[in-house]
mmCIF file of C-alpha atoms in Angstrom:
data_model
loop_
_atom_site.group_PDB
_atom_site.id
_atom_site.type_symbol
_atom_site.label_atom_id
_atom_site.label_comp_id
_atom_site.label_asym_id
_atom_site.label_seq_id
_atom_site.Cartn_x
_atom_site.Cartn_y
_atom_site.Cartn_z
ATOM 1 C CA UNK R 8 -26.622 -23.055 -35.665
ATOM 2 C CA UNK R 9 -25.175 -21.855 -38.863
ATOM 3 C CA UNK R 10 -27.939 -20.044 -40.650
ATOM 4 C CA UNK R 11 -27.869 -19.248 -44.519
ATOM 5 C CA UNK R 12 -29.775 -16.604 -46.002
ATOM 6 C CA UNK R 13 -29.576 -15.469 -49.677
ATOM 7 C CA UNK R 14 -28.353 -12.272 -48.927
ATOM 8 C CA UNK R 15 -25.338 -14.406 -47.700
ATOM 9 C CA UNK R 16 -24.914 -17.042 -50.709
ATOM 10 C CA UNK R 17 -24.783 -13.948 -52.955
ATOM 11 C CA UNK R 18 -22.651 -11.731 -50.790
ATOM 12 C CA UNK R 19 -20.133 -15.242 -50.696
ATOM 13 C CA UNK R 20 -20.685 -15.669 -55.172
ATOM 14 C CA UNK R 21 -20.161 -12.754 -55.453
ATOM 15 C CA UNK R 22 -16.701 -12.696 -53.091
ATOM 16 C CA UNK R 23 -15.164 -16.184 -55.156
ATOM 17 C CA UNK R 24 -15.826 -14.033 -58.406
ATOM 18 C CA UNK R 25 -14.044 -10.774 -56.813
ATOM 19 C CA UNK R 26 -11.211 -12.917 -55.446
ATOM 20 C CA UNK R 27 -8.634 -12.690 -57.799
ATOM 21 C CA UNK R 28 -8.649 -8.869 -58.715
ATOM 22 C CA UNK R 29 -8.519 -9.001 -54.465
ATOM 23 C CA UNK R 30 -5.234 -10.275 -54.915
ATOM 24 C CA UNK R 31 -4.140 -7.673 -57.165
ATOM 25 C CA UNK R 32 -5.236 -4.251 -54.904
ATOM 26 C CA UNK R 33 -4.275 -3.336 -52.156
ATOM 27 C CA UNK R 34 -4.294 -4.624 -47.702
ATOM 28 C CA UNK R 35 -6.669 -1.315 -46.897
ATOM 29 C CA UNK R 36 -8.419 -1.745 -50.435
ATOM 30 C CA UNK R 37 -9.471 -6.013 -49.379
ATOM 31 C CA UNK R 38 -10.987 -4.405 -45.975
ATOM 32 C CA UNK R 39 -13.045 -2.691 -47.464
ATOM 33 C CA UNK R 40 -14.610 -4.780 -50.097
ATOM 34 C CA UNK R 41 -14.573 -6.691 -46.888
ATOM 35 C CA UNK R 42 -16.456 -4.443 -45.494
ATOM 36 C CA UNK R 43 -18.778 -3.879 -47.703
ATOM 37 C CA UNK R 44 -19.794 -6.788 -48.612
ATOM 38 C CA UNK R 45 -20.287 -7.779 -44.338
ATOM 39 C CA UNK R 46 -23.423 -8.356 -42.446
ATOM 40 C CA UNK R 47 -24.216 -4.620 -40.650
ATOM 41 C CA UNK R 48 -25.802 -4.044 -36.902
ATOM 42 C CA UNK R 49 -28.954 -5.636 -36.646
ATOM 43 C CA UNK R 50 -29.424 -6.423 -39.806
ATOM 44 C CA UNK R 51 -31.107 -10.347 -40.288
ATOM 45 C CA UNK R 52 -31.236 -10.529 -36.924
ATOM 46 C CA UNK R 53 -35.059 -11.322 -36.363
ATOM 47 C CA UNK R 54 -34.907 -13.323 -32.737
ATOM 48 C CA UNK R 55 -34.230 -9.618 -31.969
ATOM 49 C CA UNK R 56 -37.275 -8.203 -34.421
ATOM 50 C CA UNK R 57 -39.438 -11.370 -32.442
ATOM 51 C CA UNK R 58 -38.097 -10.703 -28.935
ATOM 52 C CA UNK R 59 -39.245 -7.260 -29.630
ATOM 53 C CA UNK R 60 -42.330 -8.341 -30.425
ATOM 54 C CA UNK R 61 -42.957 -9.890 -28.572
ATOM 55 C CA UNK R 62 -41.791 -6.805 -25.995
ATOM 56 C CA UNK R 63 -44.227 -4.889 -27.157
ATOM 57 C CA UNK R 64 -47.427 -7.190 -27.354
ATOM 58 C CA UNK R 65 -47.268 -7.631 -24.070
ATOM 59 C CA UNK R 66 -44.706 -6.430 -21.662
ATOM 60 C CA UNK R 67 -44.339 -9.396 -18.957
ATOM 61 C CA UNK R 68 -41.893 -11.624 -22.283
ATOM 62 C CA UNK R 69 -38.713 -8.806 -21.683
ATOM 63 C CA UNK R 70 -35.920 -7.567 -19.387
ATOM 64 C CA UNK R 71 -34.075 -5.013 -19.141
ATOM 65 C CA UNK R 72 -30.784 -5.297 -17.669
ATOM 66 C CA UNK R 73 -30.540 -3.888 -14.179
ATOM 67 C CA UNK R 74 -29.433 -0.188 -14.222
ATOM 68 C CA UNK R 75 -31.614 0.296 -17.258
ATOM 69 C CA UNK R 76 -35.282 2.437 -17.968
ATOM 70 C CA UNK R 77 -37.336 2.111 -21.599
ATOM 71 C CA UNK R 78 -40.006 3.955 -21.924
ATOM 72 C CA UNK R 79 -42.577 3.615 -24.360
ATOM 73 C CA UNK R 80 -46.100 5.089 -25.321
ATOM 74 C CA UNK R 81 -49.345 3.287 -25.921
ATOM 75 C CA UNK R 82 -52.597 3.555 -27.849
ATOM 76 C CA UNK R 83 -55.711 2.898 -27.978
ATOM 77 C CA UNK R 84 -58.921 2.777 -29.438
ATOM 78 C CA UNK R 85 -61.845 0.181 -28.044
ATOM 79 C CA UNK R 86 -65.726 0.946 -29.667
ATOM 80 C CA UNK R 87 -68.240 -1.069 -27.040
ATOM 81 C CA UNK R 88 -72.109 -1.338 -28.355
ATOM 82 C CA UNK R 89 -74.772 -3.320 -26.834
ATOM 83 C CA UNK R 90 -78.110 -3.003 -25.539
ATOM 84 C CA UNK R 91 -78.691 -2.930 -21.155
ATOM 85 C CA UNK R 92 -81.970 -4.315 -19.954
ATOM 86 C CA UNK R 93 -82.765 -1.378 -17.376
ATOM 87 C CA UNK R 94 -83.671 -2.750 -14.294
ATOM 88 C CA UNK R 95 -83.782 -2.261 -11.094
ATOM 89 C CA UNK R 96 -84.493 -4.192 -7.394
ATOM 90 C CA UNK R 97 -87.924 -5.185 -6.391
ATOM 91 C CA UNK R 98 -89.092 -6.926 -3.366
ATOM 92 C CA UNK R 99 -90.005 -10.397 -5.850
ATOM 93 C CA UNK R 100 -86.234 -9.046 -7.818
ATOM 94 C CA UNK R 101 -85.555 -7.725 -10.848
ATOM 95 C CA UNK R 102 -88.259 -5.701 -12.578
ATOM 96 C CA UNK R 103 -87.473 -5.189 -16.016
ATOM 97 C CA UNK R 104 -88.576 -1.548 -17.597
ATOM 98 C CA UNK R 105 -86.786 -0.681 -21.389
ATOM 99 C CA UNK R 106 -83.506 -1.801 -23.040
ATOM 100 C CA UNK R 107 -81.873 0.820 -24.579
ATOM 101 C CA UNK R 108 -78.452 1.054 -27.386
ATOM 102 C CA UNK R 109 -75.416 2.625 -24.922
ATOM 103 C CA UNK R 110 -71.921 2.606 -27.177
ATOM 104 C CA UNK R 111 -68.687 4.105 -25.476
ATOM 105 C CA UNK R 112 -65.856 5.171 -27.726
ATOM 106 C CA UNK R 113 -62.645 5.071 -25.211
ATOM 107 C CA UNK R 114 -58.898 6.569 -26.685
ATOM 108 C CA UNK R 115 -56.700 5.799 -23.791
ATOM 109 C CA UNK R 116 -53.139 7.201 -24.255
ATOM 110 C CA UNK R 117 -50.739 5.187 -21.877
ATOM 111 C CA UNK R 118 -47.311 6.226 -20.804
ATOM 112 C CA UNK R 119 -45.164 3.070 -19.074
ATOM 113 C CA UNK R 120 -42.130 3.173 -17.707
ATOM 114 C CA UNK R 121 -39.484 -0.390 -16.998
ATOM 115 C CA UNK R 122 -36.748 0.316 -14.467
ATOM 116 C CA UNK R 123 -34.261 -2.377 -14.357
ATOM 117 C CA UNK R 124 -33.751 -3.202 -10.132
ATOM 118 C CA UNK R 125 -31.699 -6.690 -10.492
ATOM 119 C CA UNK R 126 -30.733 -8.277 -14.407
ATOM 120 C CA UNK R 127 -33.933 -10.703 -13.790
ATOM 121 C CA UNK R 128 -35.952 -8.059 -12.287
ATOM 122 C CA UNK R 129 -37.965 -4.962 -14.095
ATOM 123 C CA UNK R 130 -39.188 -3.002 -12.046
ATOM 124 C CA UNK R 131 -42.672 -0.851 -13.917
ATOM 125 C CA UNK R 132 -45.465 2.428 -13.708
ATOM 126 C CA UNK R 133 -47.740 2.318 -15.978
ATOM 127 C CA UNK R 134 -49.889 6.477 -16.741
ATOM 128 C CA UNK R 135 -53.178 5.542 -18.879
ATOM 129 C CA UNK R 136 -55.242 9.054 -19.924
ATOM 130 C CA UNK R 137 -57.963 8.024 -20.862
ATOM 131 C CA UNK R 138 -60.390 10.372 -23.282
ATOM 132 C CA UNK R 139 -64.400 8.627 -23.110
ATOM 133 C CA UNK R 140 -67.866 9.385 -24.893
ATOM 134 C CA UNK R 141 -70.019 7.173 -24.080
ATOM 135 C CA UNK R 142 -74.550 7.369 -25.874
ATOM 136 C CA UNK R 143 -77.542 6.564 -24.355
ATOM 137 C CA UNK R 144 -81.379 7.530 -25.102
ATOM 138 C CA UNK R 145 -81.935 10.811 -23.204
ATOM 139 C CA UNK R 146 -78.039 10.978 -23.076
ATOM 140 C CA UNK R 147 -74.764 11.901 -23.417
ATOM 141 C CA UNK R 148 -71.482 12.544 -22.010
ATOM 142 C CA UNK R 149 -67.634 13.406 -22.592
ATOM 143 C CA UNK R 150 -64.450 12.442 -19.475
ATOM 144 C CA UNK R 151 -60.977 12.596 -20.694
ATOM 145 C CA UNK R 152 -58.719 11.795 -16.746
ATOM 146 C CA UNK R 153 -56.663 10.244 -15.764
ATOM 147 C CA UNK R 154 -57.673 6.674 -15.749
ATOM 148 C CA UNK R 155 -56.113 3.813 -12.714
ATOM 149 C CA UNK R 156 -51.850 3.593 -12.325
ATOM 150 C CA UNK R 157 -51.139 0.507 -12.290
ATOM 151 C CA UNK R 158 -47.476 -0.745 -10.293
ATOM 152 C CA UNK R 159 -45.902 -4.031 -11.292
ATOM 153 C CA UNK R 160 -43.031 -6.170 -11.594
ATOM 154 C CA UNK R 161 -40.939 -8.649 -12.975
ATOM 155 C CA UNK R 162 -39.438 -11.694 -12.358
ATOM 156 C CA UNK R 163 -37.632 -14.573 -14.759
ATOM 157 C CA UNK R 164 -36.253 -17.075 -12.441
ATOM 158 C CA UNK R 165 -33.914 -19.049 -14.868
ATOM 159 C CA UNK R 166 -32.033 -17.285 -17.379
ATOM 160 C CA UNK R 167 -33.542 -16.826 -20.833
ATOM 161 C CA UNK R 168 -32.260 -19.745 -23.507
ATOM 162 C CA UNK R 169 -32.321 -19.599 -27.266
ATOM 163 C CA UNK R 170 -33.621 -23.547 -26.260
ATOM 164 C CA UNK R 171 -36.028 -23.465 -23.858
ATOM 165 C CA UNK R 172 -38.971 -22.058 -22.645
ATOM 166 C CA UNK R 173 -38.041 -18.429 -21.047
ATOM 167 C CA UNK R 174 -40.571 -17.982 -18.406
ATOM 168 C CA UNK R 175 -41.988 -15.042 -16.430
ATOM 169 C CA UNK R 176 -43.675 -14.532 -13.027
ATOM 170 C CA UNK R 177 -45.352 -11.057 -12.758
ATOM 171 C CA UNK R 178 -46.879 -9.099 -10.022
ATOM 172 C CA UNK R 179 -49.145 -6.279 -10.040
ATOM 173 C CA UNK R 180 -50.887 -2.781 -8.499
ATOM 174 C CA UNK R 181 -53.821 -1.356 -9.272
ATOM 175 C CA UNK R 182 -54.941 1.126 -7.731
ATOM 176 C CA UNK R 183 -57.824 3.224 -7.882
ATOM 177 C CA UNK R 184 -57.295 6.621 -9.892
ATOM 178 C CA UNK R 185 -59.676 7.093 -11.989
ATOM 179 C CA UNK R 186 -63.487 8.026 -11.729
ATOM 180 C CA UNK R 187 -65.006 5.736 -10.187
ATOM 181 C CA UNK R 188 -68.383 4.358 -11.921
ATOM 182 C CA UNK R 189 -69.227 4.343 -8.557
ATOM 183 C CA UNK R 190 -69.454 7.231 -7.666
ATOM 184 C CA UNK R 191 -71.041 8.851 -11.213
ATOM 185 C CA UNK R 192 -73.984 11.264 -11.472
ATOM 186 C CA UNK R 193 -75.936 10.346 -13.746
ATOM 187 C CA UNK R 194 -75.024 12.761 -16.977
ATOM 188 C CA UNK R 195 -71.743 14.057 -14.984
ATOM 189 C CA UNK R 196 -69.663 12.122 -17.346
ATOM 190 C CA UNK R 197 -68.401 8.881 -18.333
ATOM 191 C CA UNK R 198 -66.572 6.146 -14.760
ATOM 192 C CA UNK R 199 -62.549 5.896 -16.659
ATOM 193 C CA UNK R 200 -61.787 3.509 -12.799
ATOM 194 C CA UNK R 201 -62.240 0.623 -11.796
ATOM 195 C CA UNK R 202 -62.736 2.043 -9.009
ATOM 196 C CA UNK R 203 -61.741 -0.312 -6.781
ATOM 197 C CA UNK R 204 -57.306 -1.698 -5.691
ATOM 198 C CA UNK R 205 -57.145 -3.936 -7.339
ATOM 199 C CA UNK R 206 -54.315 -6.970 -6.969
ATOM 200 C CA UNK R 207 -52.684 -9.280 -10.529
ATOM 201 C CA UNK R 208 -50.046 -12.361 -10.847
ATOM 202 C CA UNK R 209 -49.145 -14.159 -12.977
ATOM 203 C CA UNK R 210 -47.381 -16.456 -15.535
ATOM 204 C CA UNK R 211 -45.686 -15.889 -18.459
ATOM 205 C CA UNK R 212 -43.575 -18.441 -21.298
ATOM 206 C CA UNK R 213 -42.246 -17.698 -24.792
ATOM 207 C CA UNK R 214 -40.565 -20.178 -27.414
ATOM 208 C CA UNK R 215 -38.285 -18.654 -30.099
ATOM 209 C CA UNK R 216 -37.801 -20.842 -32.811
ATOM 210 C CA UNK R 217 -37.116 -19.285 -35.604
ATOM 211 C CA UNK R 218 -38.837 -17.523 -37.056
ATOM 212 C CA UNK R 219 -41.519 -17.460 -35.115
ATOM 213 C CA UNK R 220 -41.973 -17.157 -31.386
ATOM 214 C CA UNK R 221 -44.898 -19.136 -29.025
ATOM 215 C CA UNK R 222 -46.255 -17.354 -26.114
ATOM 216 C CA UNK R 223 -48.999 -17.921 -24.001
ATOM 217 C CA UNK R 224 -49.273 -16.080 -20.152
ATOM 218 C CA UNK R 225 -51.969 -16.947 -17.656
ATOM 219 C CA UNK R 226 -53.524 -14.844 -13.898
ATOM 220 C CA UNK R 227 -55.008 -14.211 -11.591
ATOM 221 C CA UNK R 228 -56.272 -11.244 -10.236
ATOM 222 C CA UNK R 229 -58.569 -10.024 -6.815
ATOM 223 C CA UNK R 230 -59.961 -6.726 -6.149
ATOM 224 C CA UNK R 231 -60.484 -4.668 -2.273
ATOM 225 C CA UNK R 232 -64.278 -4.328 -1.910
ATOM 226 C CA UNK R 233 -65.713 -0.477 -2.640
ATOM 227 C CA UNK R 234 -66.761 0.949 0.586
ATOM 228 C CA UNK R 235 -69.161 3.919 2.153
ATOM 229 C CA UNK R 236 -70.955 4.183 -1.973
ATOM 230 C CA UNK R 237 -73.858 6.323 -2.330
ATOM 231 C CA UNK R 238 -75.293 5.764 -5.657
ATOM 232 C CA UNK R 239 -78.872 5.873 -6.951
ATOM 233 C CA UNK R 240 -79.185 2.924 -8.304
ATOM 234 C CA UNK R 241 -83.031 2.676 -9.568
ATOM 235 C CA UNK R 242 -84.980 3.511 -6.585
ATOM 236 C CA UNK R 243 -82.438 2.481 -4.440
ATOM 237 C CA UNK R 244 -78.887 3.163 -2.713
ATOM 238 C CA UNK R 245 -75.645 1.398 -3.622
ATOM 239 C CA UNK R 246 -73.323 0.931 -0.603
ATOM 240 C CA UNK R 247 -71.166 -1.624 -0.899
ATOM 241 C CA UNK R 248 -69.732 -3.123 -3.422
ATOM 242 C CA UNK R 249 -67.340 -6.465 -3.717
ATOM 243 C CA UNK R 250 -66.425 -7.303 -7.660
ATOM 244 C CA UNK R 251 -65.047 -10.788 -7.695
ATOM 245 C CA UNK R 252 -62.185 -13.262 -9.113
ATOM 246 C CA UNK R 253 -61.490 -12.838 -12.645
ATOM 247 C CA UNK R 254 -59.389 -15.930 -13.858
ATOM 248 C CA UNK R 255 -57.361 -14.838 -17.763
ATOM 249 C CA UNK R 256 -55.108 -16.782 -19.907
ATOM 250 C CA UNK R 257 -53.543 -16.070 -23.666
ATOM 251 C CA UNK R 258 -52.088 -18.066 -25.986
ATOM 252 C CA UNK R 259 -50.420 -16.847 -29.367
ATOM 253 C CA UNK R 260 -47.643 -16.771 -32.038
ATOM 254 C CA UNK R 261 -45.491 -14.528 -33.470
ATOM 255 C CA UNK R 262 -43.916 -14.633 -36.755
ATOM 256 C CA UNK R 263 -41.249 -13.099 -39.473
ATOM 257 C CA UNK R 264 -41.942 -12.197 -42.233
ATOM 258 C CA UNK R 265 -39.452 -10.645 -43.420
ATOM 259 C CA UNK R 266 -36.438 -8.711 -41.414
ATOM 260 C CA UNK R 267 -37.947 -5.271 -40.695
ATOM 261 C CA UNK R 268 -41.946 -7.112 -40.159
ATOM 262 C CA UNK R 269 -43.463 -9.319 -38.068
ATOM 263 C CA UNK R 270 -47.205 -10.098 -37.494
ATOM 264 C CA UNK R 271 -48.723 -11.515 -34.163
ATOM 265 C CA UNK R 272 -51.995 -13.769 -34.179
ATOM 266 C CA UNK R 273 -52.977 -14.163 -30.345
ATOM 267 C CA UNK R 274 -56.336 -14.982 -28.204
ATOM 268 C CA UNK R 275 -56.786 -13.482 -24.637
ATOM 269 C CA UNK R 276 -59.950 -14.316 -22.571
ATOM 270 C CA UNK R 277 -60.470 -13.212 -19.256
ATOM 271 C CA UNK R 278 -63.471 -15.079 -16.968
ATOM 272 C CA UNK R 279 -65.321 -13.099 -14.126
ATOM 273 C CA UNK R 280 -67.142 -14.171 -10.965
ATOM 274 C CA UNK R 281 -69.939 -11.676 -10.107
ATOM 275 C CA UNK R 282 -69.782 -8.705 -8.194
ATOM 276 C CA UNK R 283 -71.823 -8.417 -4.566
ATOM 277 C CA UNK R 284 -73.610 -5.263 -4.187
ATOM 278 C CA UNK R 285 -74.965 -4.811 -1.185
ATOM 279 C CA UNK R 286 -77.676 -1.127 -0.940
ATOM 280 C CA UNK R 287 -78.893 0.720 2.363
ATOM 281 C CA UNK R 288 -82.371 -1.041 3.057
ATOM 282 C CA UNK R 289 -80.139 -3.620 3.683
ATOM 283 C CA UNK R 290 -80.569 -5.175 0.730
ATOM 284 C CA UNK R 291 -78.274 -8.195 -1.140
ATOM 285 C CA UNK R 292 -78.185 -8.955 -4.837
ATOM 286 C CA UNK R 293 -75.304 -10.882 -7.139
ATOM 287 C CA UNK R 294 -74.384 -9.522 -10.714
ATOM 288 C CA UNK R 295 -74.068 -12.517 -13.330
ATOM 289 C CA UNK R 296 -70.830 -13.953 -14.481
ATOM 290 C CA UNK R 297 -68.725 -12.525 -16.988
ATOM 291 C CA UNK R 298 -65.780 -13.625 -20.025
ATOM 292 C CA UNK R 299 -65.270 -12.089 -22.417
ATOM 293 C CA UNK R 300 -62.364 -12.988 -25.166
ATOM 294 C CA UNK R 301 -60.556 -11.099 -27.772
ATOM 295 C CA UNK R 302 -58.804 -12.646 -31.178
ATOM 296 C CA UNK R 303 -56.211 -10.372 -31.837
ATOM 297 C CA UNK R 304 -54.267 -9.405 -34.313
ATOM 298 C CA UNK R 305 -50.502 -7.786 -34.737
ATOM 299 C CA UNK R 306 -47.899 -5.834 -37.099
ATOM 300 C CA UNK R 307 -44.769 -4.812 -36.304
ATOM 301 C CA UNK R 308 -42.421 -2.503 -38.190
ATOM 302 C CA UNK R 309 -38.654 -2.781 -37.498
ATOM 303 C CA UNK R 310 -37.427 0.924 -37.791
ATOM 304 C CA UNK R 311 -34.137 0.175 -36.914
ATOM 305 C CA UNK R 312 -32.090 -2.098 -34.908
ATOM 306 C CA UNK R 313 -33.551 -1.182 -31.340
ATOM 307 C CA UNK R 314 -37.173 0.102 -32.063
ATOM 308 C CA UNK R 315 -39.790 -1.715 -33.616
ATOM 309 C CA UNK R 316 -43.952 -0.494 -33.956
ATOM 310 C CA UNK R 317 -46.048 -2.336 -33.514
ATOM 311 C CA UNK R 318 -50.245 -2.360 -34.667
ATOM 312 C CA UNK R 319 -52.870 -4.560 -33.935
ATOM 313 C CA UNK R 320 -56.770 -4.576 -34.453
ATOM 314 C CA UNK R 321 -58.800 -6.526 -31.528
ATOM 315 C CA UNK R 322 -61.492 -8.378 -32.114
ATOM 316 C CA UNK R 323 -64.518 -9.729 -29.530
ATOM 317 C CA UNK R 324 -66.029 -12.809 -29.798
ATOM 318 C CA UNK R 325 -67.533 -12.611 -26.626
ATOM 319 C CA UNK R 326 -70.731 -10.533 -25.825
ATOM 320 C CA UNK R 327 -69.012 -8.937 -23.200
ATOM 321 C CA UNK R 328 -65.817 -8.207 -24.672
ATOM 322 C CA UNK R 329 -65.682 -5.045 -27.061
ATOM 323 C CA UNK R 330 -66.433 -5.492 -30.546
ATOM 324 C CA UNK R 331 -63.553 -3.206 -32.136
ATOM 325 C CA UNK R 332 -59.719 -2.581 -30.413
ATOM 326 C CA UNK R 333 -57.658 -0.746 -32.131
ATOM 327 C CA UNK R 334 -53.739 0.502 -30.905
ATOM 328 C CA UNK R 335 -49.976 1.234 -31.560
ATOM 329 C CA UNK R 336 -47.022 0.806 -29.855
ATOM 330 C CA UNK R 337 -44.096 3.322 -29.753
ATOM 331 C CA UNK R 338 -41.020 2.729 -27.778
ATOM 332 C CA UNK R 339 -39.118 6.085 -26.978
ATOM 333 C CA UNK R 340 -35.728 6.445 -26.143
ATOM 334 C CA UNK R 341 -34.534 10.014 -24.186
#
């Protein structure tokens, strides 16, 4: 479908007015005039801008060609502030001790690399470096450590077509390479990982309708239990944790305001079943279900025909979510 833009209309009008003059010039001069009026590479390509924005918002929306490598850097800051109920598990259930204010600030630097295994299959590795500061009544701590490394793959079962939704199937393995929350001793620092191996599978769908791109996703995550623990929890010793399964979904859209600026609005939610806890004295307990929901606002700025820098702000809309999240995605070229 041919799209007429204001620059193109002005160029056409200018060219029409200049035709008599061009007729009197040499062929070389006419070619130079046409080149000056021609659209430059990457200029006005809103579909490309939307694809780059989708790639940064959720890397599962775009694949790279076989043999190609793509590296990106993400910087994220998140803040959590809450009132924590400190309890102990006694013979008759939970015993309330006190309510304390807890706040944490986390800065995550993430390097990720994609490699095109096939034209429709991309492998991925993600390496997060985490700096975390937490403060609670009577103690505070800082940790600087590697986070949980993730290995994943994205597969596009059908060829992408402009007039049809594009679908991508994803798989991911998260390794417990960060500091486990189940092995932290009070006053020795903060956890930077989940402490368990997790497997995720998901489905992502997007459709570009210039100048808007619609996208949605759903996923399922299952985790292996953490065994052979020896962590004091109140007056008891925690020996085993089996995290519950979780499901998640997300919806949103990206809108190209101009050739160089795009915006995104999305909502993501994850629902996690309660974790099963086992203590050294044989007591078993289960935590409650958690629901995390985030409203995300993003801005993409196209600094070159092949590079778009994306900024985002996330606002937690449920009690189990971070209060605030600020992020930046920067593609790296070598």
